Each structure stands twice: as C-alpha cells, then as structure tokens.
XYZ file of C-alpha atoms in Angstrom:
420
model
C 1.965 -16.347 -30.913
C 0.354 -17.003 -27.529
C -0.552 -20.027 -25.435
C -4.129 -18.846 -24.959
C -4.536 -18.445 -21.212
C -7.672 -16.622 -19.973
C -5.848 -13.326 -19.369
C -3.226 -13.603 -22.081
C -4.569 -11.433 -24.861
C -2.649 -10.401 -27.943
C -2.448 -6.727 -28.873
C -2.492 -7.795 -32.551
C -5.131 -10.563 -32.577
C -5.476 -10.568 -36.360
C -1.749 -11.297 -36.635
C -1.578 -13.800 -33.786
C -1.755 -17.574 -33.857
C -2.923 -18.921 -30.504
C -2.108 -22.435 -29.394
C -4.790 -24.357 -27.481
C -2.631 -25.311 -24.529
C -3.148 -23.051 -21.522
C -4.268 -24.795 -18.328
C -4.895 -28.147 -19.980
C -3.725 -29.892 -16.817
C -6.950 -28.742 -15.134
C -8.888 -31.138 -17.328
C -9.576 -34.826 -16.751
C -11.245 -35.718 -20.040
C -11.715 -34.627 -23.626
C -15.076 -33.157 -22.605
C -13.400 -31.093 -19.869
C -10.864 -29.893 -22.402
C -13.594 -28.855 -24.849
C -15.572 -27.060 -22.131
C -12.488 -25.178 -20.951
C -11.400 -24.006 -24.359
C -14.443 -23.541 -26.546
C -15.948 -20.378 -24.947
C -12.486 -18.888 -24.394
C -11.539 -19.394 -28.034
C -14.953 -18.132 -29.166
C -14.328 -14.834 -27.380
C -10.846 -14.567 -28.847
C -12.160 -15.472 -32.305
C -14.580 -12.551 -32.048
C -11.557 -10.333 -31.454
C -10.162 -11.509 -34.788
C -7.732 -14.117 -33.535
C -6.908 -17.449 -35.161
C -5.657 -20.525 -33.338
C -4.471 -24.062 -33.742
C -4.833 -27.275 -31.797
C -1.944 -28.629 -29.785
C -1.453 -32.387 -30.064
C 0.325 -33.675 -26.946
C 1.376 -37.216 -26.084
C 0.720 -39.204 -22.940
C 4.422 -38.860 -22.217
C 4.013 -35.073 -22.114
C 1.391 -35.369 -19.350
C 3.724 -37.613 -17.369
C 6.817 -35.411 -17.705
C 5.166 -31.993 -17.436
C 1.955 -32.429 -15.449
C 3.072 -35.067 -12.960
C 0.540 -37.625 -14.175
C 1.241 -41.343 -14.035
C 1.459 -43.225 -17.296
C -1.566 -45.285 -16.254
C -3.627 -42.150 -15.611
C -2.682 -40.605 -18.958
C -3.664 -43.831 -20.700
C -6.919 -44.113 -18.743
C -7.980 -40.549 -19.613
C -6.841 -40.848 -23.225
C -4.766 -37.675 -22.962
C -3.151 -38.179 -26.367
C -6.569 -38.333 -28.072
C -8.103 -35.116 -26.726
C -7.026 -33.015 -29.684
C -8.526 -35.507 -32.138
C -11.915 -34.993 -30.494
C -11.480 -31.223 -30.170
C -10.341 -30.628 -33.752
C -13.844 -30.572 -35.315
C -14.976 -27.958 -32.756
C -12.019 -25.757 -33.709
C -12.806 -26.151 -37.398
C -16.468 -25.155 -36.960
C -15.495 -22.078 -34.954
C -12.901 -20.976 -37.500
C -15.372 -21.511 -40.352
C -18.176 -19.494 -38.709
C -18.894 -16.128 -40.405
C -17.092 -13.379 -38.496
C -18.218 -9.767 -38.173
C -15.707 -6.909 -38.322
C -17.347 -4.486 -35.881
C -16.484 -0.882 -35.250
C -14.217 -1.142 -32.224
C -14.770 2.058 -30.260
C -12.907 1.328 -26.985
C -9.124 1.348 -26.598
C -7.627 -0.314 -23.504
C -3.958 0.440 -22.860
C -1.925 -2.049 -20.876
C 1.115 -0.439 -19.172
C 3.716 -2.801 -20.604
C 7.041 -0.989 -20.214
C 5.249 1.629 -18.107
C 4.773 -1.039 -15.423
C 8.332 -0.361 -14.275
C 6.984 2.847 -12.714
C 4.533 0.973 -10.478
C 4.883 -0.336 -6.940
C 4.793 -4.008 -5.992
C 1.577 -5.824 -5.212
C -1.383 -7.126 -7.192
C -3.495 -3.953 -7.020
C -2.257 -2.636 -10.384
C -2.929 -5.800 -12.365
C -6.211 -6.424 -10.535
C -7.457 -2.935 -11.417
C -6.506 -3.303 -15.092
C -7.814 -6.866 -15.442
C -11.074 -5.985 -13.691
C -11.599 -3.140 -16.148
C -10.860 -5.545 -19.021
C -13.423 -8.056 -17.741
C -16.040 -5.329 -17.212
C -15.583 -4.139 -20.791
C -16.017 -7.714 -22.013
C -19.027 -8.183 -19.722
C -20.772 -5.205 -21.331
C -19.988 -6.556 -24.791
C -17.674 -3.691 -25.723
C -15.923 -4.139 -29.039
C -12.420 -3.028 -28.178
C -8.780 -2.876 -29.118
C -5.982 -3.554 -26.638
C -2.522 -2.070 -27.032
C 0.599 -1.819 -24.939
C 2.366 1.392 -24.016
C 4.821 1.414 -26.973
C 2.089 1.220 -29.603
C -0.056 3.723 -27.709
C 2.772 6.254 -27.602
C 3.095 6.062 -31.404
C -0.589 6.797 -32.081
C -1.572 10.078 -33.682
C -4.511 12.133 -32.463
C -6.380 11.072 -35.614
C -5.816 7.401 -34.763
C -7.084 8.068 -31.245
C -10.205 9.629 -32.757
C -11.264 6.162 -33.956
C -12.281 5.474 -30.364
C -15.085 6.847 -28.233
C -13.315 5.815 -25.016
C -9.629 5.365 -24.222
C -8.747 3.766 -20.877
C -5.253 4.115 -19.419
C -5.063 2.021 -16.238
C -2.325 2.841 -13.728
C -1.438 6.020 -15.601
C 1.627 6.881 -13.518
C 3.919 6.776 -16.547
C 2.951 9.144 -19.341
C 5.029 10.931 -21.936
C 4.166 14.562 -22.729
C 3.659 13.945 -26.450
C 1.054 11.243 -25.813
C -0.760 13.431 -23.295
C -0.883 16.308 -25.791
C -2.319 13.983 -28.436
C -4.958 12.813 -25.967
C -5.885 16.449 -25.349
C -6.130 17.036 -29.098
C -8.257 13.956 -29.742
C -12.038 13.795 -29.406
C -12.110 10.639 -27.289
C -13.203 10.452 -23.680
C -10.205 9.315 -21.608
C -10.251 7.436 -18.294
C -7.043 7.512 -16.243
C -6.645 5.346 -13.138
C -3.900 5.081 -10.531
C -1.482 7.865 -9.593
C -1.848 10.011 -12.694
C 1.472 11.407 -13.934
C 3.575 10.311 -10.954
C 6.314 9.119 -13.333
C 5.671 11.784 -15.965
C 8.225 11.564 -18.771
C 10.138 8.888 -16.807
C 10.816 11.192 -13.829
C 9.301 9.665 -10.694
C 7.949 11.789 -7.840
C 8.016 9.961 -4.478
C 4.921 9.807 -2.307
C 4.493 12.944 -0.240
C 5.819 15.242 -2.958
C 4.214 17.280 -5.737
C 4.705 17.969 -9.414
C 3.491 20.647 -11.822
C 1.645 19.239 -14.810
C -0.490 21.021 -17.383
C -1.022 24.063 -15.170
C -1.951 21.946 -12.137
C -0.146 20.929 -8.966
C -0.532 17.230 -8.206
C 0.329 15.706 -4.831
C 1.028 11.980 -4.494
C 0.266 10.336 -1.184
C -1.122 7.253 0.522
C -4.838 7.352 1.291
C -6.132 5.727 4.486
C -9.180 3.454 4.432
C -12.548 5.164 4.507
C -15.926 5.292 2.811
C -16.496 6.029 -0.860
C -19.382 8.473 -1.239
C -20.955 9.921 -4.370
C -22.342 13.376 -3.675
C -22.033 15.427 -6.881
C -24.747 16.203 -9.400
C -23.305 14.826 -12.624
C -24.505 12.294 -15.234
C -21.549 10.047 -14.434
C -22.734 9.449 -10.865
C -26.385 10.492 -10.650
C -27.627 6.930 -10.175
C -24.934 6.391 -7.523
C -25.708 9.511 -5.515
C -26.113 8.607 -1.859
C -24.094 5.383 -2.240
C -21.598 4.812 0.565
C -19.280 1.774 0.551
C -15.945 1.048 2.258
C -12.656 1.439 0.423
C -9.308 0.039 1.580
C -6.148 2.104 1.814
C -4.520 2.876 -1.494
C -1.962 4.936 -3.350
C -3.538 8.181 -4.454
C -3.044 11.613 -5.958
C -4.828 14.883 -5.314
C -5.187 18.147 -7.209
C -3.480 20.577 -4.857
C -4.220 23.287 -7.383
C -6.413 22.287 -10.287
C -7.173 23.796 -13.652
C -10.541 25.450 -14.050
C -13.324 22.985 -14.712
C -11.949 20.147 -12.582
C -14.827 18.709 -10.538
C -14.726 15.999 -7.873
C -17.611 13.541 -8.251
C -16.844 11.097 -5.430
C -14.753 11.254 -2.276
C -13.223 9.116 0.400
C -13.014 12.071 2.751
C -11.247 14.276 2.456
C -9.716 12.893 -0.722
C -11.240 13.003 -4.193
C -11.659 9.521 -5.682
C -13.319 10.386 -8.995
C -12.868 13.661 -10.888
C -13.592 15.058 -14.330
C -11.815 17.744 -16.334
C -11.789 19.250 -19.815
C -15.593 19.523 -19.995
C -16.004 15.942 -18.811
C -13.745 14.444 -21.480
C -10.991 13.458 -19.020
C -12.040 11.206 -16.136
C -9.649 10.508 -13.256
C -9.974 7.605 -10.833
C -7.641 8.627 -8.003
C -5.983 5.308 -7.210
C -7.251 1.818 -7.983
C -10.984 2.172 -7.544
C -12.151 -1.032 -9.243
C -9.616 -3.131 -7.349
C -10.612 -1.472 -4.079
C -14.275 -2.275 -4.624
C -13.365 -5.947 -5.113
C -11.302 -6.280 -1.931
C -12.335 -9.192 0.274
C -9.689 -10.071 2.901
C -11.535 -13.336 3.591
C -11.374 -14.556 0.000
C -10.075 -18.067 -0.417
C -8.572 -18.694 -3.852
C -10.322 -21.495 -5.725
C -8.636 -24.866 -5.492
C -8.487 -27.090 -8.540
C -11.143 -25.927 -10.937
C -11.650 -29.328 -12.532
C -10.397 -32.842 -12.683
C -6.654 -32.857 -12.059
C -5.684 -34.315 -8.681
C -2.057 -33.308 -9.015
C -1.041 -30.522 -6.627
C 1.200 -28.877 -9.213
C -1.917 -28.146 -11.257
C -2.908 -25.373 -8.830
C -1.533 -22.409 -10.725
C -0.532 -19.240 -8.911
C -3.630 -17.213 -8.064
C -3.587 -13.778 -9.723
C -6.237 -12.110 -7.603
C -4.975 -12.327 -4.014
C -7.598 -10.836 -1.663
C -9.734 -9.434 -4.501
C -13.025 -11.252 -5.027
C -15.407 -11.372 -7.974
C -18.276 -11.848 -5.541
C -17.583 -8.785 -3.369
C -20.974 -7.030 -3.047
C -19.358 -3.677 -3.809
C -18.389 -4.796 -7.319
C -21.851 -3.679 -8.418
C -20.820 -0.084 -7.682
C -17.844 -0.442 -10.010
C -20.028 -2.064 -12.660
C -22.593 0.746 -12.475
C -19.856 3.357 -12.690
C -18.337 1.650 -15.743
C -21.746 1.593 -17.448
C -22.095 5.318 -16.721
C -18.675 5.940 -18.271
C -19.597 3.938 -21.384
C -22.826 5.927 -21.759
C -21.031 9.221 -21.100
C -18.489 8.433 -23.839
C -21.132 7.227 -26.309
C -19.723 3.699 -26.544
C -21.875 1.300 -28.578
C -21.694 -1.607 -26.131
C -23.849 -4.660 -26.813
C -24.950 -6.021 -23.404
C -27.150 -3.578 -21.497
C -27.887 -5.853 -18.546
C -24.856 -8.085 -17.960
C -24.805 -11.004 -15.589
C -22.474 -10.486 -12.602
C -18.953 -11.761 -12.983
C -17.969 -14.619 -10.727
C -16.144 -17.899 -10.390
C -16.537 -19.883 -13.591
C -15.443 -23.504 -14.044
C -12.067 -23.946 -15.735
C -11.387 -20.225 -16.292
C -11.552 -19.247 -12.629
C -12.419 -16.096 -10.713
C -13.645 -12.703 -11.947
C -14.688 -13.967 -15.380
C -17.704 -12.818 -17.356
C -20.430 -15.473 -17.284
C -21.563 -14.835 -20.828
C -21.132 -12.048 -23.359
C -20.669 -11.229 -27.033
C -17.444 -10.755 -28.989
C -18.165 -9.360 -32.464
C -21.073 -11.598 -33.559
C -20.148 -14.539 -31.313
C -22.150 -14.990 -28.097
C -20.273 -17.269 -25.685
C -21.020 -18.949 -22.359
C -18.257 -19.617 -19.794
C -20.584 -21.411 -17.359
C -22.008 -24.882 -16.875
C -25.597 -23.644 -17.177
C -27.664 -22.668 -20.192
C -27.681 -18.875 -20.462
C -30.055 -16.471 -22.180
C -28.416 -13.147 -22.948
C -30.052 -10.057 -24.419
C -27.742 -8.327 -26.876
C -28.203 -5.210 -28.994
C -26.769 -5.096 -32.477
C -26.375 -2.546 -35.283
C -27.985 -5.050 -37.683
C -30.994 -7.358 -37.697
C -29.793 -10.843 -36.730
C -30.810 -13.532 -39.186
C -32.762 -16.445 -37.759
C -33.510 -14.728 -34.437
C -36.557 -12.761 -33.405
C -35.546 -9.200 -32.607
C -37.084 -5.859 -31.692
C -36.057 -2.473 -33.020
C -34.977 -0.127 -30.229
C -33.749 3.252 -31.451
C -31.021 2.465 -33.989
C -30.381 -1.080 -32.772
C -31.920 -4.519 -32.798
C -32.288 -6.326 -29.482
C -32.461 -10.101 -29.466
C -32.387 -12.846 -26.831
C -29.753 -15.496 -27.500
C -29.787 -18.877 -25.753
C -26.323 -20.403 -25.355
C -25.736 -23.922 -24.091
C -23.143 -24.610 -21.353
C -19.551 -23.964 -22.431
C -20.665 -23.186 -25.968
C -21.183 -20.298 -28.371
C -23.653 -19.022 -30.961
C -22.398 -17.228 -34.074
C -25.001 -14.649 -35.098
C -25.462 -13.677 -38.738
C -27.101 -10.839 -40.612
C -24.209 -8.355 -40.664
C -22.851 -6.937 -43.895
C -19.407 -8.333 -44.694
C -16.709 -5.722 -45.195
C -14.679 -5.571 -48.361
C-alpha cells in the first residue's frame, strides 16, 4: 500500500495498491485534482501498479487541511472523487504492456544508516531515478534487502544495475555483481561501510585487491579528458562542482581508468573492462547545485500555509544549466550498457505544476505516454513493436513514432503482443 506521492514508489508495484491521496491539499477544484493525479498515476500504471480512489468528506478538509467549512463546500471537496472515478476506470482498463525491464535501481533502504546527514544522498538517487524515467527506461526498483538476496542469474536479467550511495555493501552481493553480466554504476563513497564496518574520512580500506581512501573533496571544476565512449561527447567540458564526500583509488586494480577529474581527484572511473562504473561522490546532485534556488511556493490553488510541504531538494535545482552534463553522461551510460530506453531526445526536467521540481515533463512508462505539464507535448518514442493507429518509421530494430499528449493527460499505445 502507498499514498501515491510523486517520489513514493513501491518496490513491488504489481503487488501494491496505491491510494489517490498524496498532496490533494494543493488542489482547489476537481479539475486541479485530476490534473495532479492523472499523469502521475499513468506513469505508475505503466510500472504495473494498481490504485484506488480516496473519497474524503468536507469535514476531512477542515480538520486536516485547515480549510474552512465554507471553502470546502464552495469547492465541492467531497465530490472530487466522483468526478475523478471515470478517469481512474479508463486508465485501469487500458491495455497494458509487460515490457522487458532491463534497468535495476537500488534504493539504499537499511543501507542509508551508513550515510551522513544532508540532502545530497537522496537528491543524487532521486535525480538518477528521474533521469531514467525521462529517457523512458523500463526499470525495476528494489531496496537493499531484496537486492542482497538476488542471485547472479537474477541480476543477469538487467543490462544496467545502479547502486546510488554505495557506501554500504556486503561482500556476497559484490561477488554476485562481479559474476553477473550487467553493467554496474556505483555512486557515493564506494565501500566506505563495507560489510557494516565504517571507515571514517581520512582513512583507507583494502577491498578487492585495491586500497580505497575516503576523504572530503574541495570545490573545483569537473573536466572530461579521457578517450572513452562513455565521455567522448563530453571531452573538453569544464563545469564547476561543489565540495563533496569522495573516495579515491590509492592503489587500484589493473584496468581501472579515470575518465573525469576535479583535480586532482578522479570523479568518474571504470573498471572490469568497463563493466563497473564509479561516480566518486554525488555527481548528479553536484551538477544540480544552485545556492540561489528558491523552493516553489504553493504549486496550485490552496491558500493555506500548511499546504506548503517540506521541500526535498534544498539548494539543488532542476534548471541548473549543468544538469545537461549529467543527462548526457546518463545517456552515454545507457548506451554503453545496451539499455533499450525509449526516449532518445528527452525534454529537460523542470518545475511542473502540482508535482513540483525536478520532474520529467513527459515520458513513456511501458506503453503509456504521459504529460506532467500544462502544455500539449509531442514526444518521439521508440518501441520494439509497431504501434497501432500511429504512423511510425522503422529504425534498426525499432519503430519510432511521434505521440501528441494533451496537458496533464496520457496516451495508451497499442500494438504490442500480450504475454501469456
């Protein structure tokens, strides 16, 4: 069960019932409520999730949202679900593809106890999540406990496994990652709390034949200088990075190559013939840093001050110009791993009405193309099947088609073969 907030995502969507509640207090009408929820639920439906409406009374708005009884009556709060119900029914009845999900994103649930305070860890992980959604990756999310129970064969289902803030790792999981065929991206201070033994900053540890040193990194400039497919189209790029927690290979195994630096420290490295990728610290969060960011105020109609929920992003902005570097790097990683992502040219993430900052404007989840914005969007998607009712062009082994999606709406594509 979940309450269906924008960044609350079940690790077992097929077994989860989501309640349409979330930030309902941001809305001032049934139309607001529909526009807030419909694209969010469309994305979650594409992930296999089911959901139910949540019928609330006017009295609930008065007692829990600080509304007056007159305001609740004026806005017809108790009737919103009646108007939204048919939209839910149509979405649940739409044919749903069961795509091959070739990306695994690991959220450090119990492993988060190994991390320092501050928003940088969650910002890095959530930014990666949004980028994967922006590119139309068909993915699976798991927490640390489920990840640590996976076999190497189960890991082989995925082309790319991402372990954000990989300070906490257990040896058995690491050995299975080495035995699998997946490309693996680690971020944060890799192995700092290896097997639940934490190494303080300034000290080293021996791991897999390497000596790793953990240390703070001062601010500097991120520069891509290596000749490697992961960074070739970034070569010559130079952007500022804020200070961060970091690790360095004091002695590295053969084949470890630094691809980007914030001198003199490596920021991006590869090992094991390019199959392991290390982001030294919180690269995607650092690229989003904007000390002048002002969190959005109310995103819609509520005039009640209590409706301003706690901002998750702090000084990290979706509109930082350096986010494009992180987006390009993520695309390179997807290509390097052979991920079959569906949006080749995504629209930049930004501030979207209702859902807030850092969100994807529009993307595709399974066969459902959704639009989080108040403007009509046309998105080019590539599919492993020919979409019925849409003009498409064959490009290699895919079909590309342009899908027009109205504001705060979705389009359910058809033409896929149902699975038994």
